[in-house]
Amino acid sequence: MQGPDKGEAGKKGMRLTDKIVSLIQKLYSLPDQVSEDRYVKLRRNMAVLMFLVTAVPLSVMLIINHHQYQSALRSEAVTQFRVLENKAKHSFELFLQERLSTVKYIANAYSIEQLAQDGELKNIFYTIQQNFSGFVDLGLINPDGIQVNYVGPYDLEGKDYSGTSSYQEVRIKGTYISDVFLGYRRFPHLIVAVERRDPSGKNWVVRASIDIDTFNDIIASMGLEADSDAFLLNRQGIIQTPSKFYGQVLDECPIELPPKTFQPTVIEMTDPEGRDIFLSYVYFSKQEFVLFLVKERSLLLRSWYALKGQMLVVFSLSMVLIAFIIFRLTGLMVRRIKQADERREAAYRELEHNQKLSSIGQMAAGVAHEINNPLAIINEKAGLMQDLLKGAEDFARKDKFLGLVQSIIKSVDRARGITYRLLGFARRLETHYEVLEVNNVLREVLGFLEKEAEERNVSIHLEFSEDLPKIHSDQGQLEQVFLNLMSNALAAVQDHQGQIQIRTWQINEQTVCVSIDDNGCGMDNETLRHIFEPFFTTKKGYGTGLGLSITYGIIKKLGGDIKVASEKNVGTTFTIYLPVKEGTEKGTA
Ligand code: ADP
């Protein structure tokens, strides 16, 4: 069973996840309307998501690799350091052990009497000097601690060592290797002494000084880089061989001695001079020395820093490249989405428009049909009345009557014209296809309007393509279309400065185009949205609002298309696309 605490924690968890989800939803929500803002947000969301999906795994990989490389390179460097130190330690130990064994051999192979002879000791000394490097002098100390014989550069014969700690130590331990010290000639050396224990009870000591130049040779043979330091210390922390960083022989080393260990050990530390260093150290097991190997951390990890720099450059370049690609890709995708949305919207609007046209068309056709019959009767009766009046004798106000009857007949004509147009709009008119030249149709229609254009001083400029192919279409209906568009253009332009341009051209093998361009009043967006709707007109009082809807219906029926571009107070261009071959109706309900 779940305890109350667990239940509370679970609820809190749920609340947190809900909050995160709602935050993401908020961030990723898009405005419902198809607006610029929607696409900007969509692009931003896509870009952020794509960037996260690519950048996060790359960054995680970089961090993991960073740690792995760092630890691998560090352990490689540290291992090299340890191996080097181990080798150097063995060389030192070997050197000292060899010198000790040599002195041991002299003490054990010769009697005190032999060693006490001047010539004999000299012989032995020269022999060992030839075979082993580093020996500076050789002396024999008798059981009373007095150096009774001595071969070497100093005058040490007769010197009493009985009170010295080195003599005491050799008497206790049997062998002795001193720390480094500066002798009379002020050059650093150390002492190796061995006690010979004679069965007669007389014990004597053979003592030799060793020059530590060989130590420097061993350090040099380690092949350290110029920026590394290696030196020996005694167990009191006194420097025994010159150090590059921490002083000369017999100076106190500023680094405190680390805990004793006979295996090379590497520690990272900051030295008293503030350098970040790797210190590898090892205690000698048989002698009282400690070997220090020092290298600045930055130098030891130089290759790591170089690699790290390269990794960062590659990472940054990849990020820039990814960001660039995402930027371009999201731009392209959002553009495509926007185009698809616009196409869908246009298709939807056209469908809606066509449905509207279709239903209004049906209604209009019905009304026109119904009105046509009474109109025919009125026309007939009015004609009869006119004939009767004409044949009758003169009577008062006969002319007035005749005038009234004529105006009835005129109005009926006008009403018939409207019903005829209504029927045309409703596509009751049959389409008669024939082969025709669009340029000729346009010229014929122009013939109707030329007079008006001339009177109003409106210039009509023609730019007809001469090699326009003949098309299969309905001459009468095309005439109606051109007449509507040209009449509108004429109505839109001002007297004296109006200009209308009519162009024809072929855009591909299947389509020819006609454009009618005017510099008239133009239309605002609101008007543009409604112009193809039946009964929409801005010409209050004299416009029927049927011209463009009929035009639209005819063009669609003939398998073509019509486009309009207009700017308020600048002008309007209607472009008609007509199929060369007999067209089939497109996109109409
Ligand atoms: P009507 O001409 O009877 O008003 P139409 O369907 O031919 O009906 O035109 C509808 C409306 O479109 C017009 O009232 C007018 O506002 C606008 N219009 C059409 N052609 C042009 C044009 N060339 N310049 C400016 N407005 C135009």
Coordinates of C-alpha atoms and ligand atoms in Angstrom, one line a residue:
M1 CA 0.0 0.0 0.0
Q2 CA 1.2 3.5 -0.6
G3 CA 1.8 5.7 2.4
P4 CA 0.4 9.2 2.5
D5 CA 4.0 10.6 1.9
K6 CA 4.4 8.6 -1.2
G7 CA 1.0 9.7 -2.5
E8 CA 1.9 13.4 -1.8
A9 CA 5.2 13.0 -3.6
G10 CA 3.5 11.3 -6.6
K11 CA 1.0 14.2 -6.8
K12 CA 3.8 16.7 -6.7
G13 CA 5.6 14.9 -9.5
M14 CA 2.4 14.9 -11.6
R15 CA 2.0 18.6 -11.0
L16 CA 5.6 19.3 -12.1
T17 CA 5.2 17.2 -15.2
D18 CA 1.9 18.9 -16.0
K19 CA 3.6 22.3 -15.6
I20 CA 6.5 21.3 -17.9
V21 CA 4.0 19.9 -20.5
S22 CA 1.9 23.1 -20.3
L23 CA 5.1 25.2 -20.6
I24 CA 6.1 23.3 -23.7
Q25 CA 2.6 23.6 -25.1
K26 CA 2.7 27.3 -24.5
L27 CA 6.0 27.7 -26.1
Y28 CA 5.0 25.6 -29.1
S29 CA 1.4 26.9 -29.5
L30 CA 0.9 28.7 -32.8
P31 CA -1.7 31.4 -33.6
D32 CA -4.7 29.9 -35.3
Q33 CA -5.0 32.5 -38.0
V34 CA -2.8 32.2 -41.1
S35 CA -0.5 35.1 -40.4
E36 CA 3.1 36.1 -40.8
D37 CA 3.5 35.7 -37.0
R38 CA 2.3 32.0 -37.2
Y39 CA 5.1 31.2 -39.7
V40 CA 7.7 33.1 -37.8
K41 CA 6.7 31.1 -34.7
L42 CA 6.5 27.8 -36.6
R43 CA 10.0 28.4 -38.0
R44 CA 11.4 29.3 -34.5
N45 CA 9.8 26.2 -33.0
M46 CA 11.1 23.9 -35.7
A47 CA 14.6 25.4 -35.5
V48 CA 14.8 25.2 -31.7
L49 CA 13.6 21.5 -31.8
M50 CA 16.0 20.6 -34.6
F51 CA 18.8 22.3 -32.9
L52 CA 18.1 20.6 -29.6
V53 CA 17.8 17.2 -31.2
T54 CA 21.2 17.6 -32.9
A55 CA 23.2 19.8 -30.5
V56 CA 22.3 17.9 -27.2
P57 CA 23.7 14.5 -28.3
L58 CA 26.7 16.1 -29.8
S59 CA 27.4 18.1 -26.7
V60 CA 26.9 15.0 -24.5
M61 CA 29.3 13.1 -26.7
L62 CA 31.8 15.9 -26.5
I63 CA 31.7 16.0 -22.7
I64 CA 32.1 12.2 -22.5
N65 CA 35.0 12.2 -25.0
H66 CA 36.5 15.1 -23.2
H67 CA 36.7 13.2 -19.9
Q68 CA 37.8 10.0 -21.5
Y69 CA 40.6 11.6 -23.5
Q70 CA 41.7 13.6 -20.6
S71 CA 42.0 10.7 -18.3
A72 CA 43.6 8.5 -20.9
L73 CA 46.2 11.1 -21.8
R74 CA 46.8 11.9 -18.2
S75 CA 47.3 8.3 -17.2
E76 CA 49.6 7.8 -20.2
A77 CA 51.7 10.8 -19.2
V78 CA 51.8 9.7 -15.5
T79 CA 52.8 6.2 -16.5
Q80 CA 55.7 7.5 -18.6
F81 CA 56.7 9.7 -15.7
R82 CA 56.7 6.7 -13.3
V83 CA 58.7 4.5 -15.6
L84 CA 61.3 7.1 -16.1
E85 CA 61.6 7.6 -12.3
N86 CA 61.9 3.9 -11.7
K87 CA 64.7 3.6 -14.2
A88 CA 66.6 6.5 -12.6
K89 CA 66.1 5.2 -9.1
H90 CA 67.6 1.8 -10.2
S91 CA 70.6 3.5 -11.8
F92 CA 71.3 5.5 -8.6
E93 CA 70.9 2.4 -6.4
L94 CA 73.1 0.3 -8.7
F95 CA 75.8 3.0 -8.7
L96 CA 75.8 3.3 -4.9
Q97 CA 75.5 -0.5 -4.4
E98 CA 78.5 -1.0 -6.7
R99 CA 80.6 1.5 -4.8
L100 CA 79.6 -0.1 -1.5
S101 CA 80.5 -3.6 -2.8
T102 CA 83.9 -2.3 -4.1
V103 CA 84.7 -0.9 -0.7
K104 CA 83.4 -4.1 1.0
Y105 CA 85.6 -6.2 -1.2
I106 CA 88.7 -4.1 -0.3
A107 CA 87.9 -4.4 3.4
N108 CA 87.4 -8.2 3.2
A109 CA 90.1 -9.1 0.7
Y110 CA 93.0 -7.3 2.4
S111 CA 94.3 -7.5 5.9
I112 CA 94.7 -4.5 8.1
E113 CA 98.5 -4.8 7.7
Q114 CA 98.3 -4.8 3.9
L115 CA 96.0 -1.8 3.9
A116 CA 98.2 0.0 6.3
Q117 CA 101.1 -0.2 3.9
D118 CA 101.3 3.0 1.9
G119 CA 102.2 1.4 -1.4
E120 CA 99.6 -1.3 -1.2
L121 CA 96.7 1.1 -0.5
K122 CA 97.8 3.3 -3.3
N123 CA 97.9 0.3 -5.7
I124 CA 94.4 -0.7 -4.6
F125 CA 93.1 2.9 -5.0
Y126 CA 94.5 3.4 -8.5
T127 CA 93.1 0.0 -9.5
I128 CA 89.6 0.8 -8.4
Q129 CA 89.8 4.4 -9.8
Q130 CA 90.6 2.9 -13.2
N131 CA 87.7 0.5 -13.0
F132 CA 85.0 2.4 -11.2
S133 CA 84.1 6.0 -11.7
G134 CA 83.6 8.4 -8.8
F135 CA 86.2 7.3 -6.3
V136 CA 88.0 10.4 -4.9
D137 CA 90.0 9.0 -2.0
L138 CA 90.5 5.8 0.1
G139 CA 91.5 5.5 3.7
L140 CA 91.9 3.0 6.5
I141 CA 90.6 3.7 10.0
N142 CA 92.1 1.6 12.7
P143 CA 90.0 0.2 15.6
D144 CA 90.7 3.4 17.6
G145 CA 89.0 5.5 15.0
I146 CA 92.2 7.0 13.7
Q147 CA 92.8 7.2 9.9
V148 CA 96.1 5.4 9.7
N149 CA 96.5 5.3 6.0
Y150 CA 95.0 7.6 3.3
V151 CA 95.3 7.9 -0.5
G152 CA 93.7 11.0 -2.0
P153 CA 93.9 14.7 -2.6
Y154 CA 93.5 15.8 1.0
D155 CA 95.8 15.6 4.0
L156 CA 93.6 13.4 6.1
E157 CA 96.1 10.9 7.5
G158 CA 96.1 10.7 11.3
K159 CA 92.5 12.3 11.5
D160 CA 90.5 11.0 14.4
Y161 CA 87.0 9.8 13.4
S162 CA 86.1 8.1 16.6
G163 CA 83.8 10.8 17.7
T164 CA 81.9 11.3 14.4
S165 CA 78.4 10.0 13.9
S166 CA 79.4 8.3 10.6
Y167 CA 82.1 6.3 12.4
Q168 CA 79.6 5.3 15.1
E169 CA 77.0 4.3 12.5
V170 CA 79.5 2.1 10.5
R171 CA 80.5 0.4 13.8
I172 CA 76.9 -0.4 14.5
K173 CA 75.6 -1.3 11.0
G174 CA 78.8 -2.5 9.3
T175 CA 78.3 -0.3 6.3
Y176 CA 77.5 3.4 5.8
I177 CA 76.6 5.7 3.0
S178 CA 76.6 9.3 4.0
D179 CA 74.5 12.2 2.7
V180 CA 76.1 14.5 0.2
F181 CA 78.4 17.2 1.7
L182 CA 80.9 19.8 0.5
G183 CA 84.4 18.7 1.4
Y184 CA 87.5 20.8 1.7
R185 CA 87.7 21.4 -2.0
R186 CA 84.1 22.6 -1.9
F187 CA 82.7 20.1 -4.3
P188 CA 79.8 17.8 -3.3
H189 CA 80.6 14.2 -2.6
L190 CA 79.6 11.4 -0.2
I191 CA 81.3 8.9 1.9
V192 CA 81.0 5.1 1.7
A193 CA 82.5 3.2 4.7
V194 CA 82.6 -0.5 5.5
E195 CA 83.7 -2.2 8.8
R196 CA 85.9 -5.3 8.6
R197 CA 85.1 -7.5 11.5
D198 CA 88.2 -9.6 12.3
P199 CA 87.9 -12.8 14.3
S200 CA 90.8 -11.5 16.4
G201 CA 88.4 -8.9 17.7
K202 CA 90.2 -6.0 15.9
N203 CA 87.7 -4.2 13.7
W204 CA 88.8 -1.6 11.2
V205 CA 87.0 0.5 8.7
V206 CA 87.7 1.2 5.0
R207 CA 86.4 4.6 4.0
A208 CA 86.1 6.1 0.5
S209 CA 84.8 9.5 -0.8
I210 CA 82.7 9.4 -3.9
D211 CA 82.4 12.3 -6.3
I212 CA 78.6 12.9 -7.1
D213 CA 79.3 14.0 -10.7
T214 CA 78.1 10.6 -11.7
F215 CA 74.7 11.4 -10.1
N216 CA 74.3 14.3 -12.5
D217 CA 75.2 12.0 -15.4
I218 CA 72.5 9.6 -14.3
I219 CA 70.0 12.5 -14.2
A220 CA 71.2 13.7 -17.6
S221 CA 70.8 10.2 -19.0
M222 CA 67.1 10.3 -18.1
G223 CA 66.7 12.5 -21.2
L224 CA 64.3 14.9 -19.5
E225 CA 62.9 17.9 -21.4
A226 CA 64.4 21.3 -20.6
D227 CA 61.3 22.3 -18.6
S228 CA 61.5 19.3 -16.3
D229 CA 63.5 18.9 -13.1
A230 CA 64.9 15.8 -11.4
F231 CA 67.0 15.8 -8.2
L232 CA 67.9 13.7 -5.2
L233 CA 67.1 14.6 -1.6
N234 CA 68.1 13.1 1.7
R235 CA 65.4 12.1 4.1
Q236 CA 65.7 15.5 5.9
G237 CA 64.7 17.2 2.7
I238 CA 68.1 18.6 1.9
I239 CA 68.9 18.8 -1.9
Q240 CA 71.7 16.4 -2.9
T241 CA 72.0 17.1 -6.6
P242 CA 71.4 20.5 -8.2
S243 CA 67.7 21.3 -8.9
K244 CA 66.5 23.6 -11.7
F245 CA 63.6 24.9 -9.8
Y246 CA 64.3 24.5 -6.1
G247 CA 68.0 25.4 -5.3
Q248 CA 71.5 24.1 -5.2
V249 CA 73.1 21.2 -3.4
L250 CA 72.6 21.3 0.4
D251 CA 69.8 23.9 0.1
E252 CA 66.6 22.9 1.9
C253 CA 63.9 21.9 -0.6
P254 CA 60.9 24.1 -0.3
I255 CA 58.6 21.2 -1.1
E256 CA 57.8 19.1 2.0
L257 CA 58.7 15.5 1.8
P258 CA 55.7 13.4 0.9
P259 CA 54.9 10.1 2.8
K260 CA 57.3 7.3 2.4
T261 CA 56.8 4.9 -0.5
F262 CA 59.2 2.7 -2.4
Q263 CA 57.1 2.8 -5.6
P264 CA 57.1 5.8 -7.8
T265 CA 54.1 7.9 -6.9
V266 CA 52.7 10.9 -8.8
I267 CA 50.9 13.7 -7.0
E268 CA 49.4 16.9 -8.4
M269 CA 50.2 20.0 -6.4
T270 CA 51.0 23.7 -6.4
D271 CA 54.6 24.2 -5.4
P272 CA 55.6 27.1 -3.0
E273 CA 56.4 29.2 -6.0
G274 CA 52.8 28.9 -7.2
R275 CA 53.5 26.5 -10.1
D276 CA 50.9 23.8 -10.8
I277 CA 53.1 20.7 -11.0
F278 CA 53.1 16.9 -11.3
L279 CA 55.6 15.6 -8.7
S280 CA 56.7 12.0 -9.0
Y281 CA 58.8 10.8 -6.0
V282 CA 60.2 7.6 -4.8
Y283 CA 62.2 6.6 -1.6
F284 CA 65.3 4.5 -2.1
S285 CA 65.0 1.2 -0.2
K286 CA 68.7 0.6 0.6
Q287 CA 69.9 4.2 0.9
E288 CA 68.6 7.3 2.6
F289 CA 67.7 9.1 -0.5
V290 CA 64.5 10.3 -2.2
L291 CA 64.3 11.0 -5.9
F292 CA 62.0 13.9 -7.1
L293 CA 60.9 14.3 -10.7
V294 CA 59.0 17.6 -11.4
K295 CA 57.1 18.8 -14.4
E296 CA 54.7 21.7 -14.8
R297 CA 51.2 20.3 -15.3
S298 CA 50.5 22.5 -18.4
L299 CA 53.6 21.1 -20.0
L300 CA 52.9 17.5 -19.2
L301 CA 49.3 17.8 -20.6
R302 CA 50.4 19.9 -23.5
S303 CA 49.2 17.3 -26.0
W304 CA 45.9 17.1 -24.2
Y305 CA 45.4 20.9 -24.4
A306 CA 46.2 20.8 -28.1
L307 CA 43.7 18.0 -28.6
K308 CA 41.1 19.8 -26.5
G309 CA 41.6 23.0 -28.6
Q310 CA 41.1 21.0 -31.8
M311 CA 38.0 19.3 -30.4
L312 CA 36.5 22.7 -29.4
V313 CA 37.2 24.1 -32.9
V314 CA 35.6 21.0 -34.6
F315 CA 32.7 21.2 -32.2
S316 CA 32.1 25.0 -32.7
L317 CA 32.4 24.6 -36.5
S318 CA 29.9 21.7 -36.4
M319 CA 27.5 23.8 -34.3
V320 CA 27.8 26.8 -36.7
L321 CA 27.2 24.4 -39.7
I322 CA 24.2 22.7 -38.0
A323 CA 22.7 26.1 -37.1
F324 CA 23.2 27.3 -40.7
I325 CA 21.7 24.2 -42.2
I326 CA 18.8 24.3 -39.7
F327 CA 18.3 28.0 -40.6
R328 CA 18.1 27.3 -44.3
L329 CA 16.1 24.1 -44.0
T330 CA 13.5 25.5 -41.7
G331 CA 13.2 28.6 -44.0
L332 CA 12.6 26.3 -46.9
M333 CA 10.1 24.0 -45.1
V334 CA 8.1 27.0 -43.7
R335 CA 8.1 28.6 -47.1
R336 CA 6.7 25.3 -48.6
I337 CA 4.1 25.0 -45.8
K338 CA 3.1 28.6 -46.3
Q339 CA 2.7 28.1 -50.1
A340 CA 0.7 24.9 -49.5
D341 CA -1.5 26.8 -47.0
E342 CA -2.0 29.7 -49.4
R343 CA -2.9 27.2 -52.2
R344 CA -5.4 25.5 -50.0
E345 CA -6.9 28.7 -48.9
A346 CA -7.2 29.9 -52.5
A347 CA -8.8 26.6 -53.5
Y348 CA -11.2 26.8 -50.6
R349 CA -12.1 30.4 -51.5
E350 CA -12.7 29.5 -55.1
L351 CA -14.8 26.6 -54.2
E352 CA -16.9 28.8 -51.9
H353 CA -17.2 31.4 -54.6
N354 CA -18.2 28.9 -57.2
Q355 CA -20.9 27.4 -54.9
K356 CA -22.2 30.9 -54.2
L357 CA -22.2 31.6 -58.0
S358 CA -23.9 28.4 -58.7
S359 CA -26.8 28.9 -56.2
I360 CA -27.3 32.5 -57.1
G361 CA -27.1 31.6 -60.8
Q362 CA -29.9 29.0 -60.4
M363 CA -32.1 31.5 -58.6
A364 CA -31.3 34.2 -61.1
A365 CA -32.1 31.9 -64.0
G366 CA -35.4 31.0 -62.4
V367 CA -36.3 34.6 -61.8
A368 CA -35.2 35.7 -65.3
H369 CA -37.2 32.9 -66.8
E370 CA -40.3 33.8 -64.8
I371 CA -40.0 37.5 -65.6
N372 CA -39.4 36.9 -69.3
N373 CA -43.0 35.7 -69.9
P374 CA -44.8 38.8 -68.4
L375 CA -42.2 40.9 -70.1
A376 CA -43.1 39.3 -73.4
I377 CA -46.8 40.0 -72.8
I378 CA -46.1 43.6 -71.8
N379 CA -44.0 44.1 -74.9
E380 CA -46.6 42.6 -77.1
K381 CA -49.4 44.6 -75.6
A382 CA -47.3 47.8 -75.6
G383 CA -46.5 47.1 -79.3
L384 CA -50.2 46.7 -80.0
M385 CA -51.0 49.8 -78.2
Q386 CA -48.4 51.7 -80.2
D387 CA -49.9 50.3 -83.5
L388 CA -53.4 51.3 -82.4
L389 CA -52.4 54.7 -81.4
K390 CA -50.5 55.3 -84.7
G391 CA -53.6 54.2 -86.7
A392 CA -56.1 56.2 -84.6
E393 CA -57.3 59.7 -85.4
D394 CA -55.7 62.6 -83.7
F395 CA -57.0 63.3 -80.3
A396 CA -55.9 65.4 -77.4
R397 CA -52.5 64.3 -76.0
K398 CA -52.0 61.6 -78.7
D399 CA -48.3 62.4 -78.9
K400 CA -48.0 62.2 -75.1
F401 CA -49.6 58.7 -75.1
L402 CA -47.3 57.6 -77.9
G403 CA -44.3 58.8 -76.0
L404 CA -45.4 56.9 -72.9
V405 CA -45.9 53.7 -74.8
Q406 CA -42.5 54.0 -76.4
S407 CA -40.9 54.4 -73.0
I408 CA -42.7 51.3 -71.8
I409 CA -41.3 49.4 -74.8
K410 CA -37.8 50.8 -74.1
S411 CA -37.9 49.8 -70.5
V412 CA -39.1 46.3 -71.4
D413 CA -36.2 46.1 -73.8
R414 CA -33.8 47.1 -71.0
A415 CA -35.5 44.5 -68.6
R416 CA -35.1 41.9 -71.3
G417 CA -31.5 42.7 -71.7
I418 CA -31.0 42.2 -68.0
T419 CA -32.9 38.9 -68.0
Y420 CA -30.8 37.8 -71.0
R421 CA -27.6 38.6 -69.1
L422 CA -29.0 36.8 -66.0
L423 CA -29.6 33.7 -68.1
G424 CA -26.1 34.0 -69.5
F425 CA -24.7 34.3 -66.0
A426 CA -26.6 31.1 -65.1
R427 CA -25.0 29.5 -68.1
R428 CA -28.2 28.7 -69.8
L429 CA -26.5 29.9 -73.0
E430 CA -25.1 27.1 -75.1
T431 CA -21.4 27.2 -76.0
H432 CA -20.6 27.1 -79.7
Y433 CA -16.9 26.2 -80.3
E434 CA -15.2 27.5 -83.4
V435 CA -11.7 28.2 -84.5
L436 CA -11.0 31.9 -84.0
E437 CA -8.3 34.5 -83.7
V438 CA -8.3 36.2 -80.3
N439 CA -6.8 39.4 -81.8
N440 CA -9.7 39.7 -84.3
V441 CA -12.3 39.1 -81.5
L442 CA -10.6 41.9 -79.5
R443 CA -10.6 44.3 -82.6
E444 CA -14.3 43.7 -83.2
V445 CA -15.2 44.5 -79.6
L446 CA -13.0 47.5 -79.7
G447 CA -15.1 48.7 -82.6
F448 CA -18.1 49.1 -80.2
L449 CA -16.1 51.2 -77.8
E450 CA -13.8 53.3 -80.0
K451 CA -16.4 56.1 -80.4
E452 CA -16.8 56.5 -76.6
A453 CA -13.0 56.4 -76.1
E454 CA -12.5 59.1 -78.7
E455 CA -15.2 61.3 -77.3
R456 CA -13.7 61.0 -73.8
N457 CA -10.2 61.4 -75.2
V458 CA -9.1 58.0 -73.7
S459 CA -6.1 56.4 -75.4
I460 CA -6.3 52.7 -76.2
H461 CA -2.9 51.1 -76.9
L462 CA -2.8 47.7 -78.6
E463 CA 0.1 45.3 -78.3
F464 CA -1.0 42.2 -80.1
S465 CA 1.3 39.2 -80.7
E466 CA 1.2 38.5 -84.4
D467 CA 2.0 34.8 -84.3
L468 CA -0.7 34.0 -81.8
P469 CA -2.2 30.6 -82.5
K470 CA -5.8 30.3 -83.4
I471 CA -7.9 28.9 -80.5
H472 CA -11.0 26.8 -80.1
S473 CA -13.6 28.9 -78.3
D474 CA -17.0 30.6 -78.3
Q475 CA -16.8 33.9 -80.2
G476 CA -20.0 35.4 -78.8
Q477 CA -19.1 34.6 -75.2
L478 CA -15.5 35.8 -75.6
E479 CA -16.9 39.1 -77.1
Q480 CA -19.1 39.4 -74.0
V481 CA -16.0 38.9 -71.7
F482 CA -13.9 41.4 -73.6
L483 CA -16.7 43.9 -73.7
N484 CA -17.3 43.6 -70.0
L485 CA -13.6 44.1 -69.1
M486 CA -13.1 47.0 -71.6
S487 CA -16.3 48.7 -70.4
N488 CA -15.1 48.5 -66.8
A489 CA -11.7 49.8 -67.8
L490 CA -13.3 52.7 -69.6
A491 CA -15.6 53.4 -66.7
A492 CA -12.5 53.4 -64.3
V493 CA -10.3 55.9 -66.2
Q494 CA -10.7 59.6 -66.3
D495 CA -11.5 61.7 -69.4
H496 CA -8.5 63.1 -71.2
Q497 CA -5.9 61.2 -69.2
G498 CA -7.2 57.7 -69.3
Q499 CA -4.9 55.1 -70.9
I500 CA -5.9 51.5 -71.7
Q501 CA -3.5 48.9 -72.9
I502 CA -4.6 45.6 -74.4
R503 CA -2.0 42.9 -74.9
T504 CA -2.0 39.4 -76.3
W505 CA 0.7 36.8 -76.1
Q506 CA 1.3 33.1 -75.9
I507 CA 2.7 31.6 -72.7
N508 CA 3.0 28.0 -73.8
E509 CA 1.7 25.7 -76.5
Q510 CA -1.6 25.2 -74.7
T511 CA -2.4 28.7 -73.5
V512 CA -2.8 32.3 -74.9
C513 CA -3.1 35.3 -72.7
V514 CA -5.0 38.6 -73.0
S515 CA -4.4 41.4 -70.6
I516 CA -6.5 44.6 -70.2
D517 CA -4.6 47.3 -68.3
D518 CA -5.9 50.7 -67.2
N519 CA -4.6 53.6 -65.2
G520 CA -8.0 54.2 -63.6
C521 CA -9.3 54.4 -60.1
G522 CA -8.1 51.0 -59.1
M523 CA -9.5 48.9 -56.2
D524 CA -8.8 48.5 -52.6
N525 CA -8.4 45.0 -51.1
E526 CA -12.0 44.8 -49.8
T527 CA -13.4 45.6 -53.3
L528 CA -11.0 43.1 -54.9
R529 CA -12.2 40.3 -52.7
H530 CA -15.8 40.7 -53.9
I531 CA -15.6 41.7 -57.6
F532 CA -16.5 38.3 -59.0
E533 CA -19.6 38.0 -56.8
P534 CA -22.9 38.6 -58.7
F535 CA -24.6 41.9 -57.9
F536 CA -21.5 43.4 -56.4
T537 CA -21.0 46.8 -57.7
T538 CA -19.5 50.1 -56.6
K539 CA -21.4 51.9 -59.4
K540 CA -24.4 52.9 -57.4
G541 CA -27.4 53.5 -59.6
Y542 CA -26.1 52.4 -62.9
G543 CA -24.1 49.2 -62.3
T544 CA -25.7 45.7 -62.2
G545 CA -22.7 44.0 -60.6
L546 CA -23.1 41.1 -63.1
G547 CA -20.4 41.9 -65.6
L548 CA -17.4 40.3 -63.8
S549 CA -19.4 37.4 -62.4
I550 CA -20.6 36.5 -65.9
T551 CA -17.1 37.0 -67.2
Y552 CA -15.7 34.7 -64.6
G553 CA -18.4 32.1 -65.3
I554 CA -17.7 32.2 -69.1
I555 CA -13.9 32.0 -68.7
K556 CA -14.2 29.0 -66.4
K557 CA -16.7 27.4 -68.8
L558 CA -14.3 27.8 -71.6
G559 CA -11.5 26.1 -69.6
G560 CA -9.5 29.3 -68.9
D561 CA -8.7 31.4 -66.0
I562 CA -8.8 35.1 -65.0
K563 CA -6.5 37.0 -62.6
V564 CA -6.7 40.5 -61.4
A565 CA -4.1 42.9 -60.0
S566 CA -5.1 46.3 -58.8
E567 CA -3.9 49.2 -56.8
K568 CA -6.0 52.0 -55.5
N569 CA -5.6 55.2 -57.6
V570 CA -3.0 53.6 -59.8
G571 CA -4.8 51.2 -62.0
T572 CA -6.0 47.7 -62.7
T573 CA -4.9 44.7 -64.9
F574 CA -7.1 41.9 -65.8
T575 CA -5.3 38.9 -67.3
I576 CA -7.2 36.1 -69.1
Y577 CA -5.7 32.7 -69.8
L578 CA -7.4 30.8 -72.7
P579 CA -6.8 27.3 -73.8
V580 CA -5.7 26.8 -77.4
K581 CA -7.6 23.5 -77.7
E582 CA -11.3 23.2 -76.8
G583 CA -11.3 23.7 -73.0
T584 CA -13.0 21.8 -70.3
E585 CA -14.3 23.6 -67.4
K586 CA -11.9 23.8 -64.4
G587 CA -12.5 24.4 -60.8
T588 CA -16.2 25.4 -61.0
A589 CA -19.0 23.9 -59.0
Ligands
ADP1 P1 -20.5 46.7 -62.6 O1 -19.6 47.1 -63.6 O2 -21.9 46.6 -63.1 O3 -20.4 47.4 -61.3 P2 -18.9 44.3 -62.6 O4 -19.1 42.9 -62.1 O5 -18.5 44.5 -64.0 O6 -20.2 45.2 -62.3 O7 -17.8 45.0 -61.7 C1 -17.9 44.9 -60.3 C2 -17.1 46.0 -59.6 O8 -15.7 45.8 -59.9 C3 -17.3 47.4 -60.2 O9 -18.4 48.0 -59.6 C4 -16.0 48.1 -59.8 O10 -16.1 48.5 -58.5 C5 -15.0 47.0 -59.9 N1 -14.2 47.1 -61.2 C6 -14.3 46.2 -62.2 N2 -13.4 46.6 -63.2 C7 -12.7 47.6 -62.7 C8 -11.6 48.4 -63.2 N3 -11.1 48.2 -64.4 N4 -11.2 49.4 -62.4 C9 -11.7 49.6 -61.2 N5 -12.7 48.9 -60.7 C10 -13.2 47.9 -61.4

